[in-house]
């Protein structure tokens, strides 16, 4: 891998460059005074950086950082990499359960469900109106309802599977 010119200058300023790279860089430096000036600036900066004493963090800070890093590694090593909030899981489950009940109710009422209102208890206008709704919307909800129930059942299974994995993940971390 070929180094960039700036990397070569840094290596030259710190005395780590040798061989053909060093000869090539020296030719480049002699070609233009601006190149030599750039090397001098890097040399001054390199000397200033090497003369500085590194700051050592306190033991308390180091311990806190290492503890946080261990927790981060534990989360990364787990099979489930996302953290799921229980409220989200329960909210989605409640929504899907409500949608399933709503769909089952629509199927029961509109797929020949006018028997619910028969028996002479309702007025003839009401029975005619309900049977009209049942005949026009019944076929639509009957076909669509089965697909919707299947979709909701699939989503509920995925939700339960996700929740089980989440519980296993929590137990493995604790």
PDB file of C-alpha atoms in Angstrom, residues 82-146:
ATOM      1  CA  UNK A  82     -31.947  -4.546  19.744  1.00  0.00           C
ATOM      2  CA  UNK A  83     -33.478  -3.486  22.990  1.00  0.00           C
ATOM      3  CA  UNK A  84     -37.261  -3.695  22.946  1.00  0.00           C
ATOM      4  CA  UNK A  85     -39.380  -1.662  25.302  1.00  0.00           C
ATOM      5  CA  UNK A  86     -42.138  -3.747  26.923  1.00  0.00           C
ATOM      6  CA  UNK A  87     -44.688  -0.999  26.345  1.00  0.00           C
ATOM      7  CA  UNK A  88     -44.109  -1.264  22.607  1.00  0.00           C
ATOM      8  CA  UNK A  89     -44.543  -5.040  22.671  1.00  0.00           C
ATOM      9  CA  UNK A  90     -47.744  -4.811  24.702  1.00  0.00           C
ATOM     10  CA  UNK A  91     -49.076  -1.963  22.561  1.00  0.00           C
ATOM     11  CA  UNK A  92     -48.551  -3.895  19.344  1.00  0.00           C
ATOM     12  CA  UNK A  93     -50.099  -7.001  20.912  1.00  0.00           C
ATOM     13  CA  UNK A  94     -53.135  -5.006  22.053  1.00  0.00           C
ATOM     14  CA  UNK A  95     -53.534  -3.449  18.615  1.00  0.00           C
ATOM     15  CA  UNK A  96     -53.277  -6.793  16.835  1.00  0.00           C
ATOM     16  CA  UNK A  97     -55.648  -8.445  19.304  1.00  0.00           C
ATOM     17  CA  UNK A  98     -58.169  -5.637  18.854  1.00  0.00           C
ATOM     18  CA  UNK A  99     -57.871  -5.828  15.085  1.00  0.00           C
ATOM     19  CA  UNK A 100     -58.419  -9.588  15.241  1.00  0.00           C
ATOM     20  CA  UNK A 101     -61.528  -9.186  17.396  1.00  0.00           C
ATOM     21  CA  UNK A 102     -62.832  -6.447  15.110  1.00  0.00           C
ATOM     22  CA  UNK A 103     -62.328  -8.630  12.048  1.00  0.00           C
ATOM     23  CA  UNK A 104     -63.978 -11.619  13.691  1.00  0.00           C
ATOM     24  CA  UNK A 105     -66.908  -9.416  14.649  1.00  0.00           C
ATOM     25  CA  UNK A 106     -67.273  -8.126  11.102  1.00  0.00           C
ATOM     26  CA  UNK A 107     -67.116 -11.642   9.728  1.00  0.00           C
ATOM     27  CA  UNK A 108     -69.719 -12.846  12.169  1.00  0.00           C
ATOM     28  CA  UNK A 109     -72.120 -10.009  11.443  1.00  0.00           C
ATOM     29  CA  UNK A 110     -71.704  -9.681   7.680  1.00  0.00           C
ATOM     30  CA  UNK A 111     -71.137 -13.243   6.494  1.00  0.00           C
ATOM     31  CA  UNK A 112     -74.681 -14.448   6.741  1.00  0.00           C
ATOM     32  CA  UNK A 113     -74.874 -13.140  10.248  1.00  0.00           C
ATOM     33  CA  UNK A 114     -78.334 -11.644   9.801  1.00  0.00           C
ATOM     34  CA  UNK A 115     -79.546 -14.647  11.791  1.00  0.00           C
ATOM     35  CA  UNK A 116     -78.445 -12.680  14.778  1.00  0.00           C
ATOM     36  CA  UNK A 117     -81.191 -10.145  14.145  1.00  0.00           C
ATOM     37  CA  UNK A 118     -83.903 -12.534  12.985  1.00  0.00           C
ATOM     38  CA  UNK A 119     -86.482 -14.141  15.196  1.00  0.00           C
ATOM     39  CA  UNK A 120     -89.093 -11.419  14.974  1.00  0.00           C
ATOM     40  CA  UNK A 121     -87.538  -9.144  17.543  1.00  0.00           C
ATOM     41  CA  UNK A 122     -86.597  -6.389  15.095  1.00  0.00           C
ATOM     42  CA  UNK A 123     -88.792  -4.302  12.811  1.00  0.00           C
ATOM     43  CA  UNK A 124     -89.142  -5.338   9.134  1.00  0.00           C
ATOM     44  CA  UNK A 125     -87.341  -2.177   8.004  1.00  0.00           C
ATOM     45  CA  UNK A 126     -84.435  -2.942  10.280  1.00  0.00           C
ATOM     46  CA  UNK A 127     -84.235  -6.552   9.072  1.00  0.00           C
ATOM     47  CA  UNK A 128     -84.369  -5.454   5.418  1.00  0.00           C
ATOM     48  CA  UNK A 129     -81.680  -2.829   6.012  1.00  0.00           C
ATOM     49  CA  UNK A 130     -79.405  -5.296   7.805  1.00  0.00           C
ATOM     50  CA  UNK A 131     -79.907  -7.983   5.176  1.00  0.00           C
ATOM     51  CA  UNK A 132     -79.062  -5.417   2.467  1.00  0.00           C
ATOM     52  CA  UNK A 133     -75.832  -4.578   4.225  1.00  0.00           C
ATOM     53  CA  UNK A 134     -75.162  -8.251   4.774  1.00  0.00           C
ATOM     54  CA  UNK A 135     -75.617  -9.150   1.119  1.00  0.00           C
ATOM     55  CA  UNK A 136     -73.596  -6.237  -0.295  1.00  0.00           C
ATOM     56  CA  UNK A 137     -70.741  -6.178   2.191  1.00  0.00           C
ATOM     57  CA  UNK A 138     -70.815  -9.823   3.195  1.00  0.00           C
ATOM     58  CA  UNK A 139     -68.952 -11.098   0.172  1.00  0.00           C
ATOM     59  CA  UNK A 140     -66.350  -8.351   0.459  1.00  0.00           C
ATOM     60  CA  UNK A 141     -65.669  -8.955   4.148  1.00  0.00           C
ATOM     61  CA  UNK A 142     -65.824 -12.709   3.751  1.00  0.00           C
ATOM     62  CA  UNK A 143     -62.980 -12.814   1.226  1.00  0.00           C
ATOM     63  CA  UNK A 144     -61.005  -9.952   2.701  1.00  0.00           C
ATOM     64  CA  UNK A 145     -61.561 -11.077   6.259  1.00  0.00           C
ATOM     65  CA  UNK A 146     -59.905 -14.435   5.786  1.00  0.00           C
TER      66      UNK A 146
END
